[in-house]
Amino acid sequence: MRVALGQLPVSSVPSVNLARVEAAVTSAAAQGAQLAVFPEGMQARFSADLRQAAQPLDGPFCADLAQAARRNGVAVVAGVFEPADDGRVFNTTVAFDTDGRLAAAYRKIHLFDALGQRESDSVAPGAEPVIADLGGLRVGFMTCYDLRFPELARTLAADGADLLVLPAGWASGLFKEEHWVTLVRARAIENTIWVAAADQVPDPEEKPTAAPTGIGRSLLVDPMGTVRMDLGSAESVAVGEVDPARTAQVRSVLPCLSNRRDDVFGAPRTGAPRTPVAAG
């Protein structure tokens, strides 16, 4: 499968972000991509009023994402915000297949209550790992801060995911870029799995704020931890190849998953749902 990473800035204006995604999907299609992965929170930057920006999964923003996927024949993964019942929002990663069908909706499980930030003040946590079939691959979903919790990646790999996708808005800070690159590679290495991580870049049209934004460095990493693509710090759309044969080759000589000691540590939770999560 040819996978595009869409490393984009995120505006506080949803219509601006939608236009950026649509242009990037067209670019991905022109480069032969079958799947395009975009950052976390593509609907609106975190400094915006997320409650006002949030829409149900059948709302106009997702409908336009679905149309872009269908028009270009490219499956699309992107972060959005949907209303939660308690007045907060869900930080949700959605996936639309090449027919524009909602294939998955993953609500971010681990919220970024760290390093002076309190995501849980405005965002409600999800509770279910999610895997979906996209382009002939089983795709497992993670979002940004989830990267620091290896049990989620292991659960998805143990449940048969071929590829982990990771939309992010990874904020800058001391050692943060080193953590990002190290942890993306670690999740690939320890699970002998492909990882496609798409991060935001700062928006030059927005005023600087204290709210987090991305550092870039979107990565495609293979099951041995080799970085196949690194998009650096600028806005970019680039395409790389995800080859399941490479996964089989690596696992034949490095069978970490089959060598797990479930009798000692317990088996990873499996049975991740393969259908979309209902809107809140």
mmCIF file of C-alpha atoms in Angstrom:
data_model
loop_
_atom_site.group_PDB
_atom_site.id
_atom_site.type_symbol
_atom_site.label_atom_id
_atom_site.label_comp_id
_atom_site.label_asym_id
_atom_site.label_seq_id
_atom_site.Cartn_x
_atom_site.Cartn_y
_atom_site.Cartn_z
ATOM 1 C CA MET A 1 0.000 0.000 0.000
ATOM 2 C CA ARG A 2 1.210 3.502 -0.839
ATOM 3 C CA VAL A 3 0.634 5.732 2.186
ATOM 4 C CA ALA A 4 0.778 9.532 2.229
ATOM 5 C CA LEU A 5 1.702 11.614 5.248
ATOM 6 C CA GLY A 6 0.013 15.007 5.182
ATOM 7 C CA GLN A 7 2.069 17.290 7.422
ATOM 8 C CA LEU A 8 -0.123 20.384 7.612
ATOM 9 C CA PRO A 9 -0.585 23.515 9.710
ATOM 10 C CA VAL A 10 -3.885 23.770 11.566
ATOM 11 C CA SER A 11 -5.874 26.994 11.628
ATOM 12 C CA SER A 12 -8.509 28.067 14.144
ATOM 13 C CA VAL A 13 -10.892 28.282 11.158
ATOM 14 C CA PRO A 14 -12.318 24.864 10.117
ATOM 15 C CA SER A 15 -12.971 25.926 6.518
ATOM 16 C CA VAL A 16 -9.277 26.819 6.084
ATOM 17 C CA ASN A 17 -8.269 23.412 7.421
ATOM 18 C CA LEU A 18 -10.742 21.628 5.170
ATOM 19 C CA ALA A 19 -9.315 23.366 2.091
ATOM 20 C CA ARG A 20 -5.809 22.315 3.150
ATOM 21 C CA VAL A 21 -6.844 18.692 3.585
ATOM 22 C CA GLU A 22 -8.678 18.630 0.257
ATOM 23 C CA ALA A 23 -5.619 19.985 -1.566
ATOM 24 C CA ALA A 24 -3.370 17.513 0.234
ATOM 25 C CA VAL A 25 -5.612 14.545 -0.644
ATOM 26 C CA THR A 26 -5.477 15.603 -4.296
ATOM 27 C CA SER A 27 -1.678 15.770 -4.053
ATOM 28 C CA ALA A 28 -1.557 12.343 -2.379
ATOM 29 C CA ALA A 29 -3.690 10.854 -5.142
ATOM 30 C CA ALA A 30 -1.422 12.357 -7.798
ATOM 31 C CA GLN A 31 1.510 10.610 -6.087
ATOM 32 C CA GLY A 32 -0.280 7.271 -6.203
ATOM 33 C CA ALA A 33 -1.332 7.068 -2.563
ATOM 34 C CA GLN A 34 -4.088 4.695 -1.481
ATOM 35 C CA LEU A 35 -4.234 6.041 2.087
ATOM 36 C CA ALA A 36 -3.538 9.560 3.379
ATOM 37 C CA VAL A 37 -2.879 10.194 7.076
ATOM 38 C CA PHE A 38 -3.323 13.697 8.498
ATOM 39 C CA PRO A 39 -2.624 15.231 11.924
ATOM 40 C CA GLU A 40 -4.661 15.294 15.099
ATOM 41 C CA GLY A 41 -7.329 17.964 15.428
ATOM 42 C CA MET A 42 -7.461 18.961 11.759
ATOM 43 C CA GLN A 43 -10.840 20.565 12.398
ATOM 44 C CA ALA A 44 -9.460 23.381 14.559
ATOM 45 C CA ARG A 45 -6.283 24.188 16.473
ATOM 46 C CA PHE A 46 -6.340 23.539 20.228
ATOM 47 C CA SER A 47 -6.394 27.258 21.063
ATOM 48 C CA ALA A 48 -9.820 27.564 19.385
ATOM 49 C CA ASP A 49 -13.177 27.024 21.105
ATOM 50 C CA LEU A 50 -13.354 23.259 20.622
ATOM 51 C CA ARG A 51 -16.957 23.004 21.831
ATOM 52 C CA GLN A 52 -18.023 25.464 19.163
ATOM 53 C CA ALA A 53 -15.945 23.720 16.491
ATOM 54 C CA ALA A 54 -17.093 20.183 17.376
ATOM 55 C CA GLN A 55 -19.517 18.413 15.030
ATOM 56 C CA PRO A 56 -21.085 14.948 15.020
ATOM 57 C CA LEU A 57 -19.475 12.378 12.766
ATOM 58 C CA ASP A 58 -22.266 12.856 10.221
ATOM 59 C CA GLY A 59 -21.785 16.639 10.252
ATOM 60 C CA PRO A 60 -20.501 18.811 7.393
ATOM 61 C CA PHE A 61 -16.765 18.635 8.190
ATOM 62 C CA CYS A 62 -16.661 14.844 8.105
ATOM 63 C CA ALA A 63 -18.997 14.817 5.110
ATOM 64 C CA ASP A 64 -16.476 16.931 3.214
ATOM 65 C CA LEU A 65 -13.619 14.637 4.294
ATOM 66 C CA ALA A 66 -15.634 11.691 2.991
ATOM 67 C CA GLN A 67 -16.235 13.493 -0.292
ATOM 68 C CA ALA A 68 -12.513 14.220 -0.690
ATOM 69 C CA ALA A 69 -11.739 10.531 -0.117
ATOM 70 C CA ARG A 70 -14.377 9.408 -2.617
ATOM 71 C CA ARG A 71 -13.485 12.002 -5.267
ATOM 72 C CA ASN A 72 -9.787 11.091 -5.207
ATOM 73 C CA GLY A 73 -10.093 7.367 -4.538
ATOM 74 C CA VAL A 74 -7.859 7.716 -1.460
ATOM 75 C CA ALA A 75 -8.716 6.526 2.051
ATOM 76 C CA VAL A 76 -8.392 9.410 4.530
ATOM 77 C CA VAL A 77 -7.446 9.377 8.223
ATOM 78 C CA ALA A 78 -7.650 12.663 10.163
ATOM 79 C CA GLY A 79 -8.324 14.049 13.616
ATOM 80 C CA VAL A 80 -11.613 15.839 14.351
ATOM 81 C CA PHE A 81 -13.636 16.933 17.383
ATOM 82 C CA GLU A 82 -17.103 15.606 18.138
ATOM 83 C CA PRO A 83 -19.453 16.633 20.986
ATOM 84 C CA ALA A 84 -19.425 14.581 24.188
ATOM 85 C CA ASP A 85 -22.451 14.188 26.441
ATOM 86 C CA ASP A 86 -20.798 15.975 29.393
ATOM 87 C CA GLY A 87 -20.208 19.265 27.567
ATOM 88 C CA ARG A 88 -16.655 18.435 26.564
ATOM 89 C CA VAL A 89 -15.599 17.065 23.167
ATOM 90 C CA PHE A 90 -14.056 13.832 21.974
ATOM 91 C CA ASN A 91 -10.678 14.040 20.250
ATOM 92 C CA THR A 92 -11.547 11.581 17.514
ATOM 93 C CA THR A 93 -9.540 10.090 14.668
ATOM 94 C CA VAL A 94 -11.808 9.194 11.767
ATOM 95 C CA ALA A 95 -11.108 7.011 8.749
ATOM 96 C CA PHE A 96 -12.982 7.144 5.456
ATOM 97 C CA ASP A 97 -12.416 4.474 2.821
ATOM 98 C CA THR A 98 -12.031 5.125 -0.892
ATOM 99 C CA ASP A 99 -15.818 5.069 -1.302
ATOM 100 C CA GLY A 100 -16.194 7.791 1.320
ATOM 101 C CA ARG A 101 -17.650 5.353 3.863
ATOM 102 C CA LEU A 102 -16.867 5.936 7.542
ATOM 103 C CA ALA A 103 -14.672 2.926 8.270
ATOM 104 C CA ALA A 104 -13.633 3.812 11.824
ATOM 105 C CA ALA A 105 -13.830 6.422 14.566
ATOM 106 C CA TYR A 106 -11.304 6.189 17.376
ATOM 107 C CA ARG A 107 -11.744 8.406 20.431
ATOM 108 C CA LYS A 108 -8.382 9.269 22.006
ATOM 109 C CA ILE A 109 -7.912 7.169 25.129
ATOM 110 C CA HIS A 110 -4.958 8.927 26.800
ATOM 111 C CA LEU A 111 -5.457 12.663 27.324
ATOM 112 C CA PHE A 112 -2.514 15.052 27.544
ATOM 113 C CA ASP A 113 -2.644 16.077 31.200
ATOM 114 C CA ALA A 114 1.110 16.621 31.376
ATOM 115 C CA LEU A 115 3.836 19.239 31.007
ATOM 116 C CA GLY A 116 1.527 22.043 32.106
ATOM 117 C CA GLN A 117 -1.350 21.097 29.806
ATOM 118 C CA ARG A 118 -4.827 19.823 30.794
ATOM 119 C CA GLU A 119 -6.474 18.291 27.740
ATOM 120 C CA SER A 120 -9.090 16.649 29.966
ATOM 121 C CA ASP A 121 -10.522 20.060 30.866
ATOM 122 C CA SER A 122 -12.094 20.246 27.414
ATOM 123 C CA VAL A 123 -11.773 16.685 26.044
ATOM 124 C CA ALA A 124 -13.504 13.525 27.270
ATOM 125 C CA PRO A 125 -11.516 10.264 27.069
ATOM 126 C CA GLY A 126 -12.360 7.349 24.829
ATOM 127 C CA ALA A 127 -12.279 3.771 26.091
ATOM 128 C CA GLU A 128 -11.951 1.403 23.121
ATOM 129 C CA PRO A 129 -9.039 0.448 20.845
ATOM 130 C CA VAL A 130 -10.088 0.438 17.190
ATOM 131 C CA ILE A 131 -8.915 -1.435 14.087
ATOM 132 C CA ALA A 132 -10.361 -0.973 10.590
ATOM 133 C CA ASP A 133 -9.798 -2.546 7.183
ATOM 134 C CA LEU A 134 -8.416 0.050 4.761
ATOM 135 C CA GLY A 135 -6.941 -0.698 1.364
ATOM 136 C CA GLY A 136 -6.455 -4.372 2.128
ATOM 137 C CA LEU A 137 -4.604 -3.740 5.412
ATOM 138 C CA ARG A 138 -5.794 -3.909 9.002
ATOM 139 C CA VAL A 139 -5.097 -0.457 10.417
ATOM 140 C CA GLY A 140 -4.870 0.296 14.147
ATOM 141 C CA PHE A 141 -5.460 3.795 15.480
ATOM 142 C CA MET A 142 -3.568 5.896 18.000
ATOM 143 C CA THR A 143 -3.571 9.646 18.625
ATOM 144 C CA CYS A 144 -0.630 11.788 19.797
ATOM 145 C CA TYR A 145 -0.167 11.223 23.577
ATOM 146 C CA ASP A 146 -1.224 7.573 23.091
ATOM 147 C CA LEU A 147 2.308 7.126 21.746
ATOM 148 C CA ARG A 148 3.661 7.173 25.300
ATOM 149 C CA PHE A 149 1.535 4.149 26.286
ATOM 150 C CA PRO A 150 3.008 1.001 24.685
ATOM 151 C CA GLU A 151 0.132 -1.197 25.830
ATOM 152 C CA LEU A 152 -2.190 0.343 23.241
ATOM 153 C CA ALA A 153 0.194 -0.327 20.354
ATOM 154 C CA ARG A 154 0.760 -3.866 21.627
ATOM 155 C CA THR A 155 -2.984 -4.484 21.866
ATOM 156 C CA LEU A 156 -3.485 -3.369 18.275
ATOM 157 C CA ALA A 157 -0.552 -5.430 17.008
ATOM 158 C CA ALA A 158 -1.684 -8.513 18.929
ATOM 159 C CA ASP A 159 -5.144 -8.117 17.403
ATOM 160 C CA GLY A 160 -3.681 -8.308 13.917
ATOM 161 C CA ALA A 161 -3.048 -4.729 12.824
ATOM 162 C CA ASP A 162 -0.657 -4.448 9.868
ATOM 163 C CA LEU A 163 -0.146 -0.703 10.242
ATOM 164 C CA LEU A 164 -0.464 1.761 13.111
ATOM 165 C CA VAL A 165 -1.559 5.280 12.166
ATOM 166 C CA LEU A 166 -0.827 8.130 14.545
ATOM 167 C CA PRO A 167 -2.281 11.596 13.911
ATOM 168 C CA ALA A 168 -0.616 14.073 16.278
ATOM 169 C CA GLY A 169 -0.204 17.644 17.388
ATOM 170 C CA TRP A 170 3.065 16.930 19.223
ATOM 171 C CA ALA A 171 3.969 20.120 21.066
ATOM 172 C CA SER A 172 7.484 21.527 21.107
ATOM 173 C CA GLY A 173 9.532 21.592 24.303
ATOM 174 C CA LEU A 174 12.633 20.254 26.031
ATOM 175 C CA PHE A 175 13.519 16.837 24.556
ATOM 176 C CA LYS A 176 10.073 16.624 22.903
ATOM 177 C CA GLU A 177 11.395 16.106 19.374
ATOM 178 C CA GLU A 178 13.759 13.397 20.622
ATOM 179 C CA HIS A 179 10.883 11.713 22.454
ATOM 180 C CA TRP A 180 8.723 11.801 19.338
ATOM 181 C CA VAL A 181 11.244 10.169 17.019
ATOM 182 C CA THR A 182 12.387 7.657 19.643
ATOM 183 C CA LEU A 183 8.875 6.572 20.631
ATOM 184 C CA VAL A 184 7.535 6.276 17.079
ATOM 185 C CA ARG A 185 10.474 4.019 16.237
ATOM 186 C CA ALA A 186 10.090 2.100 19.502
ATOM 187 C CA ARG A 187 6.422 1.290 18.850
ATOM 188 C CA ALA A 188 7.432 -0.039 15.413
ATOM 189 C CA ILE A 189 10.396 -2.059 16.707
ATOM 190 C CA GLU A 190 8.780 -3.677 19.732
ATOM 191 C CA ASN A 191 5.707 -4.733 17.729
ATOM 192 C CA THR A 192 7.515 -5.422 14.428
ATOM 193 C CA ILE A 193 4.911 -3.291 12.679
ATOM 194 C CA TRP A 194 4.689 -0.344 10.295
ATOM 195 C CA VAL A 195 3.889 3.052 11.852
ATOM 196 C CA ALA A 196 2.658 6.119 9.938
ATOM 197 C CA ALA A 197 2.767 9.194 12.183
ATOM 198 C CA ALA A 198 1.488 12.537 10.858
ATOM 199 C CA ASP A 199 2.157 15.648 12.934
ATOM 200 C CA GLN A 200 1.053 19.266 12.681
ATOM 201 C CA VAL A 201 3.403 22.113 11.841
ATOM 202 C CA PRO A 202 2.935 25.683 13.110
ATOM 203 C CA ASP A 203 0.562 27.877 11.130
ATOM 204 C CA PRO A 204 2.341 31.099 10.075
ATOM 205 C CA GLU A 205 -1.038 32.827 9.715
ATOM 206 C CA GLU A 206 -1.984 32.268 13.365
ATOM 207 C CA LYS A 207 -0.791 34.377 16.298
ATOM 208 C CA PRO A 208 1.504 32.480 18.686
ATOM 209 C CA THR A 209 -0.388 31.065 21.673
ATOM 210 C CA ALA A 210 0.381 28.959 24.704
ATOM 211 C CA ALA A 211 -1.703 26.126 23.263
ATOM 212 C CA PRO A 212 0.314 23.210 21.824
ATOM 213 C CA THR A 213 0.988 22.856 18.153
ATOM 214 C CA GLY A 214 3.090 20.385 16.232
ATOM 215 C CA ILE A 215 6.807 20.119 15.551
ATOM 216 C CA GLY A 216 6.518 18.289 12.230
ATOM 217 C CA ARG A 217 8.888 15.326 11.793
ATOM 218 C CA SER A 218 6.058 13.156 10.422
ATOM 219 C CA LEU A 219 7.462 9.645 10.059
ATOM 220 C CA LEU A 220 6.906 6.409 8.211
ATOM 221 C CA VAL A 221 8.783 3.656 10.057
ATOM 222 C CA ASP A 222 9.116 0.008 9.056
ATOM 223 C CA PRO A 223 8.944 -3.061 11.354
ATOM 224 C CA MET A 224 12.704 -3.001 11.981
ATOM 225 C CA GLY A 225 12.530 0.638 13.073
ATOM 226 C CA THR A 226 14.042 2.005 9.864
ATOM 227 C CA VAL A 227 12.755 5.503 9.102
ATOM 228 C CA ARG A 228 11.461 5.323 5.528
ATOM 229 C CA MET A 229 10.204 8.918 5.479
ATOM 230 C CA ASP A 230 10.908 11.955 7.682
ATOM 231 C CA LEU A 231 9.129 15.116 6.555
ATOM 232 C CA GLY A 232 11.232 17.539 8.587
ATOM 233 C CA SER A 233 9.698 20.772 9.867
ATOM 234 C CA ALA A 234 7.900 22.230 6.817
ATOM 235 C CA GLU A 235 4.419 21.698 5.429
ATOM 236 C CA SER A 236 4.573 18.700 3.109
ATOM 237 C CA VAL A 237 2.729 15.761 1.545
ATOM 238 C CA ALA A 238 4.908 12.737 0.827
ATOM 239 C CA VAL A 239 4.165 9.134 -0.124
ATOM 240 C CA GLY A 240 5.902 5.914 0.891
ATOM 241 C CA GLU A 241 5.307 2.191 0.539
ATOM 242 C CA VAL A 242 3.947 -0.018 3.336
ATOM 243 C CA ASP A 243 4.826 -3.615 2.435
ATOM 244 C CA PRO A 244 3.270 -6.460 4.491
ATOM 245 C CA ALA A 245 5.898 -8.800 3.025
ATOM 246 C CA ARG A 246 8.524 -6.801 4.912
ATOM 247 C CA THR A 247 6.568 -7.392 8.120
ATOM 248 C CA ALA A 248 6.487 -11.142 7.508
ATOM 249 C CA GLN A 249 10.205 -11.143 6.734
ATOM 250 C CA VAL A 250 11.080 -9.301 9.946
ATOM 251 C CA ARG A 251 8.819 -11.468 12.091
ATOM 252 C CA SER A 252 10.340 -14.628 10.658
ATOM 253 C CA VAL A 253 13.716 -13.709 12.192
ATOM 254 C CA LEU A 254 12.539 -11.511 15.085
ATOM 255 C CA PRO A 255 9.348 -13.182 16.408
ATOM 256 C CA CYS A 256 8.753 -10.832 19.337
ATOM 257 C CA LEU A 257 4.973 -11.157 19.200
ATOM 258 C CA SER A 258 4.984 -14.954 19.139
ATOM 259 C CA ASN A 259 7.658 -15.060 21.876
ATOM 260 C CA ARG A 260 5.486 -13.125 24.334
ATOM 261 C CA ARG A 261 5.117 -14.805 27.739
ATOM 262 C CA ASP A 262 1.372 -14.432 28.163
ATOM 263 C CA ASP A 263 1.493 -17.164 30.826
ATOM 264 C CA VAL A 264 3.593 -14.805 32.958
ATOM 265 C CA PHE A 265 2.307 -11.355 32.077
ATOM 266 C CA GLY A 266 -1.189 -12.054 30.739
ATOM 267 C CA ALA A 267 -2.370 -11.701 27.190
ATOM 268 C CA PRO A 268 -2.900 -8.245 25.651
ATOM 269 C CA ARG A 269 -6.506 -7.228 25.373
ATOM 270 C CA THR A 270 -7.811 -8.187 21.936
ATOM 271 C CA GLY A 271 -11.028 -7.859 20.010
ATOM 272 C CA ALA A 272 -10.664 -4.204 19.043
ATOM 273 C CA PRO A 273 -13.909 -3.136 17.361
ATOM 274 C CA ARG A 274 -13.862 -2.894 13.582
ATOM 275 C CA THR A 275 -16.978 -0.732 13.247
ATOM 276 C CA PRO A 276 -17.311 3.041 13.770
ATOM 277 C CA VAL A 277 -17.995 4.361 17.276
ATOM 278 C CA ALA A 278 -21.404 6.038 17.531
ATOM 279 C CA ALA A 279 -21.456 9.797 17.871
ATOM 280 C CA GLY A 280 -21.646 11.128 21.417
#
